[in-house]
Structures are given as structure tokens and as C-alpha cells.
């Protein structure tokens, strides 16, 4: 999980369909809008901890990066 301040959370190395499904789960969990563009999940708002929790729940080895 890579955090870009203010807007974007990135997840890489996931097949496109899996990426779409993961994006739907994350958006639903966060109650936020977002999209998938060029292999990147974009979630609106600051939902770092919620996204981290969802990724771990899905079996991804994720951690927060940055401040």
C-alpha cells in the first residue's frame, strides 16, 4: 500500500479482474468513490487505516508508507 497524500492509494501486482473486485470491496468498506486506472486503485479521501485493514483481511501483506 502506497499512500500519496491527499487522494491516492496504490496497489500493484494484481490481475485486472482481481484489481476491479478489490477496488469494489475497498470502496464499499470506505463508503467512498474511486476508480481503477492504469493498474492503480484510486480511492477518494483519507481512508488509510480502513484500506490497510481491508487489504490485510484479503490476505495482502500491506503496511502504511509515508507520513
Tab-separated table of N, CA and C in Angstrom:
chain	number	residue	atom	x	y	z
A	1	UNK	N	0.863	-1.176	0.000
A	1	UNK	CA	0.000	0.000	0.000
A	1	UNK	C	0.894	1.219	0.000
A	2	UNK	N	0.713	2.044	-0.980
A	2	UNK	CA	1.472	3.285	-1.046
A	2	UNK	C	0.503	4.446	-0.923
A	3	UNK	N	0.790	5.350	-0.037
A	3	UNK	CA	-0.088	6.494	0.202
A	3	UNK	C	0.486	7.715	-0.493
A	4	UNK	N	-0.309	8.355	-1.307
A	4	UNK	CA	0.069	9.626	-1.900
A	4	UNK	C	-0.832	10.659	-1.231
A	5	UNK	N	-0.259	11.574	-0.455
A	5	UNK	CA	-1.040	12.487	0.379
A	5	UNK	C	-2.196	13.159	-0.355
A	6	UNK	N	-3.352	13.157	0.312
A	6	UNK	CA	-4.497	13.885	-0.175
A	6	UNK	C	-5.469	13.130	-1.038
A	7	UNK	N	-5.052	12.020	-1.666
A	7	UNK	CA	-6.016	11.443	-2.584
A	7	UNK	C	-5.822	9.975	-2.957
A	8	UNK	N	-4.643	9.532	-3.299
A	8	UNK	CA	-4.497	8.247	-3.991
A	8	UNK	C	-3.845	7.185	-3.108
A	9	UNK	N	-4.401	5.995	-3.160
A	9	UNK	CA	-3.802	4.810	-2.548
A	9	UNK	C	-3.460	3.871	-3.695
A	10	UNK	N	-2.255	3.343	-3.732
A	10	UNK	CA	-1.856	2.476	-4.843
A	10	UNK	C	-1.677	1.034	-4.384
A	11	UNK	N	-2.135	0.138	-5.222
A	11	UNK	CA	-1.937	-1.287	-5.022
A	11	UNK	C	-1.427	-1.822	-6.343
A	12	UNK	N	-0.348	-2.596	-6.326
A	12	UNK	CA	0.201	-3.083	-7.582
A	12	UNK	C	0.290	-4.605	-7.572
A	13	UNK	N	0.641	-5.170	-8.730
A	13	UNK	CA	0.869	-6.606	-8.900
A	13	UNK	C	-0.390	-7.445	-8.669
A	14	UNK	N	-1.495	-6.988	-9.148
A	14	UNK	CA	-2.742	-7.734	-9.032
A	14	UNK	C	-3.371	-7.785	-10.420
A	15	UNK	N	-3.849	-8.933	-10.825
A	15	UNK	CA	-4.501	-9.060	-12.121
A	15	UNK	C	-5.670	-8.090	-12.235
A	16	UNK	N	-5.989	-7.686	-13.455
A	16	UNK	CA	-7.002	-6.656	-13.682
A	16	UNK	C	-8.352	-6.986	-13.044
A	17	UNK	N	-8.891	-8.175	-13.265
A	17	UNK	CA	-10.199	-8.521	-12.682
A	17	UNK	C	-10.124	-8.552	-11.165
A	18	UNK	N	-9.046	-9.091	-10.635
A	18	UNK	CA	-8.861	-9.099	-9.185
A	18	UNK	C	-8.762	-7.664	-8.667
A	19	UNK	N	-8.102	-6.824	-9.431
A	19	UNK	CA	-7.964	-5.422	-9.055
A	19	UNK	C	-9.327	-4.738	-9.008
A	20	UNK	N	-10.168	-5.009	-10.008
A	20	UNK	CA	-11.514	-4.436	-10.043
A	20	UNK	C	-12.332	-4.898	-8.841
A	21	UNK	N	-12.262	-6.190	-8.523
A	21	UNK	CA	-13.004	-6.730	-7.381
A	21	UNK	C	-12.503	-6.138	-6.071
A	22	UNK	N	-11.187	-6.031	-5.942
A	22	UNK	CA	-10.608	-5.456	-4.734
A	22	UNK	C	-11.025	-3.995	-4.589
A	23	UNK	N	-11.031	-3.261	-5.685
A	23	UNK	CA	-11.448	-1.856	-5.652
A	23	UNK	C	-12.893	-1.734	-5.181
A	24	UNK	N	-13.767	-2.599	-5.671
A	24	UNK	CA	-15.174	-2.564	-5.245
A	24	UNK	C	-15.292	-2.799	-3.739
A	25	UNK	N	-14.540	-3.772	-3.224
A	25	UNK	CA	-14.589	-4.070	-1.787
A	25	UNK	C	-14.077	-2.896	-0.959
A	26	UNK	N	-12.979	-2.299	-1.407
A	26	UNK	CA	-12.398	-1.179	-0.674
A	26	UNK	C	-13.340	0.019	-0.697
A	27	UNK	N	-13.899	0.323	-1.866
A	27	UNK	CA	-14.827	1.460	-1.961
A	27	UNK	C	-16.041	1.253	-1.057
A	28	UNK	N	-16.573	0.042	-1.045
A	28	UNK	CA	-17.730	-0.252	-0.193
A	28	UNK	C	-17.359	-0.119	1.282
A	29	UNK	N	-16.214	-0.639	1.648
A	29	UNK	CA	-15.778	-0.573	3.052
A	29	UNK	C	-15.540	0.860	3.502
A	30	UNK	N	-15.001	1.687	2.604
A	30	UNK	CA	-14.712	3.085	2.937
A	30	UNK	C	-15.937	3.977	2.792
A	31	UNK	N	-16.936	3.510	2.057
A	31	UNK	CA	-18.079	4.366	1.771
A	31	UNK	C	-17.659	5.558	0.932
A	32	UNK	N	-16.747	5.308	-0.003
A	32	UNK	CA	-16.173	6.389	-0.800
A	32	UNK	C	-16.200	6.029	-2.272
A	33	UNK	N	-16.058	7.043	-3.090
A	33	UNK	CA	-15.935	6.826	-4.526
A	33	UNK	C	-14.504	6.489	-4.883
A	34	UNK	N	-14.332	6.117	-6.115
A	34	UNK	CA	-12.996	5.805	-6.581
A	34	UNK	C	-13.056	5.116	-7.921
A	35	UNK	N	-11.895	4.720	-8.422
A	35	UNK	CA	-11.823	4.062	-9.715
A	35	UNK	C	-10.527	3.268	-9.809
A	36	UNK	N	-10.381	2.552	-10.923
A	36	UNK	CA	-9.141	1.856	-11.234
A	36	UNK	C	-8.660	2.406	-12.567
A	37	UNK	N	-7.448	2.938	-12.575
A	37	UNK	CA	-6.871	3.489	-13.793
A	37	UNK	C	-5.431	3.038	-13.911
A	38	UNK	N	-5.090	2.462	-15.054
A	38	UNK	CA	-3.723	2.034	-15.345
A	38	UNK	C	-3.144	1.167	-14.227
A	39	UNK	N	-3.939	0.245	-13.720
A	39	UNK	CA	-3.469	-0.682	-12.703
A	39	UNK	C	-3.361	-0.106	-11.303
A	40	UNK	N	-3.984	1.040	-11.076
A	40	UNK	CA	-3.917	1.708	-9.778
A	40	UNK	C	-5.329	1.908	-9.245
A	41	UNK	N	-5.550	1.511	-7.995
A	41	UNK	CA	-6.827	1.770	-7.340
A	41	UNK	C	-6.764	3.178	-6.754
A	42	UNK	N	-7.733	3.997	-7.120
A	42	UNK	CA	-7.805	5.370	-6.621
A	42	UNK	C	-9.051	5.481	-5.744
A	43	UNK	N	-8.853	5.822	-4.475
A	43	UNK	CA	-9.944	5.974	-3.526
A	43	UNK	C	-9.973	7.426	-3.060
A	44	UNK	N	-11.138	8.046	-3.119
A	44	UNK	CA	-11.263	9.437	-2.712
A	44	UNK	C	-11.260	9.555	-1.201
A	45	UNK	N	-10.497	10.504	-0.696
A	45	UNK	CA	-10.466	10.767	0.737
A	45	UNK	C	-9.329	10.060	1.446
A	46	UNK	N	-9.218	10.323	2.722
A	46	UNK	CA	-8.170	9.727	3.551
A	46	UNK	C	-8.749	8.540	4.306
A	47	UNK	N	-8.534	7.351	3.782
A	47	UNK	CA	-9.050	6.115	4.378
A	47	UNK	C	-7.909	5.128	4.598
A	48	UNK	N	-6.748	5.637	4.954
A	48	UNK	CA	-5.554	4.806	5.063
A	48	UNK	C	-5.760	3.564	5.916
A	49	UNK	N	-6.218	3.767	7.143
A	49	UNK	CA	-6.341	2.638	8.064
A	49	UNK	C	-7.412	1.661	7.596
A	50	UNK	N	-8.504	2.162	7.087
A	50	UNK	CA	-9.578	1.300	6.595
A	50	UNK	C	-9.092	0.455	5.424
A	51	UNK	N	-8.358	1.072	4.519
A	51	UNK	CA	-7.820	0.337	3.356
A	51	UNK	C	-6.805	-0.692	3.821
A	52	UNK	N	-5.931	-0.306	4.729
A	52	UNK	CA	-4.948	-1.245	5.269
A	52	UNK	C	-5.629	-2.450	5.898
A	53	UNK	N	-6.656	-2.206	6.703
A	53	UNK	CA	-7.391	-3.294	7.351
A	53	UNK	C	-8.035	-4.218	6.318
A	54	UNK	N	-8.629	-3.637	5.277
A	54	UNK	CA	-9.276	-4.446	4.234
A	54	UNK	C	-8.257	-5.267	3.459
A	55	UNK	N	-7.113	-4.677	3.136
A	55	UNK	CA	-6.073	-5.419	2.414
A	55	UNK	C	-5.568	-6.594	3.244
A	56	UNK	N	-5.351	-6.374	4.527
A	56	UNK	CA	-4.905	-7.460	5.406
A	56	UNK	C	-5.968	-8.538	5.509
A	57	UNK	N	-7.223	-8.136	5.595
A	57	UNK	CA	-8.340	-9.087	5.646
A	57	UNK	C	-8.372	-9.957	4.384
A	58	UNK	N	-7.999	-9.364	3.252
A	58	UNK	CA	-7.988	-10.081	1.973
A	58	UNK	C	-6.709	-10.911	1.786
A	59	UNK	N	-5.801	-10.863	2.761
A	59	UNK	CA	-4.608	-11.686	2.712
A	59	UNK	C	-3.370	-11.005	2.137
A	60	UNK	N	-3.439	-9.721	1.902
A	60	UNK	CA	-2.278	-8.995	1.383
A	60	UNK	C	-1.368	-8.589	2.524
A	61	UNK	N	-0.070	-8.651	2.292
A	61	UNK	CA	0.915	-8.210	3.261
A	61	UNK	C	1.118	-6.716	3.045
A	62	UNK	N	0.329	-5.902	3.722
A	62	UNK	CA	0.330	-4.465	3.485
A	62	UNK	C	0.787	-3.712	4.722
A	63	UNK	N	1.354	-2.543	4.491
A	63	UNK	CA	1.714	-1.654	5.585
A	63	UNK	C	1.607	-0.217	5.092
A	64	UNK	N	1.478	0.706	6.023
A	64	UNK	CA	1.380	2.124	5.672
A	64	UNK	C	2.758	2.649	5.321
A	65	UNK	N	2.799	3.540	4.356
A	65	UNK	CA	4.041	4.189	3.955
A	65	UNK	C	3.862	5.689	4.061
A	66	UNK	N	4.918	6.395	4.338
A	66	UNK	CA	4.844	7.854	4.384
A	66	UNK	C	4.297	8.353	5.697
A	67	UNK	N	3.994	9.655	5.729
A	67	UNK	CA	3.546	10.281	6.963
A	67	UNK	C	2.130	10.517	6.954
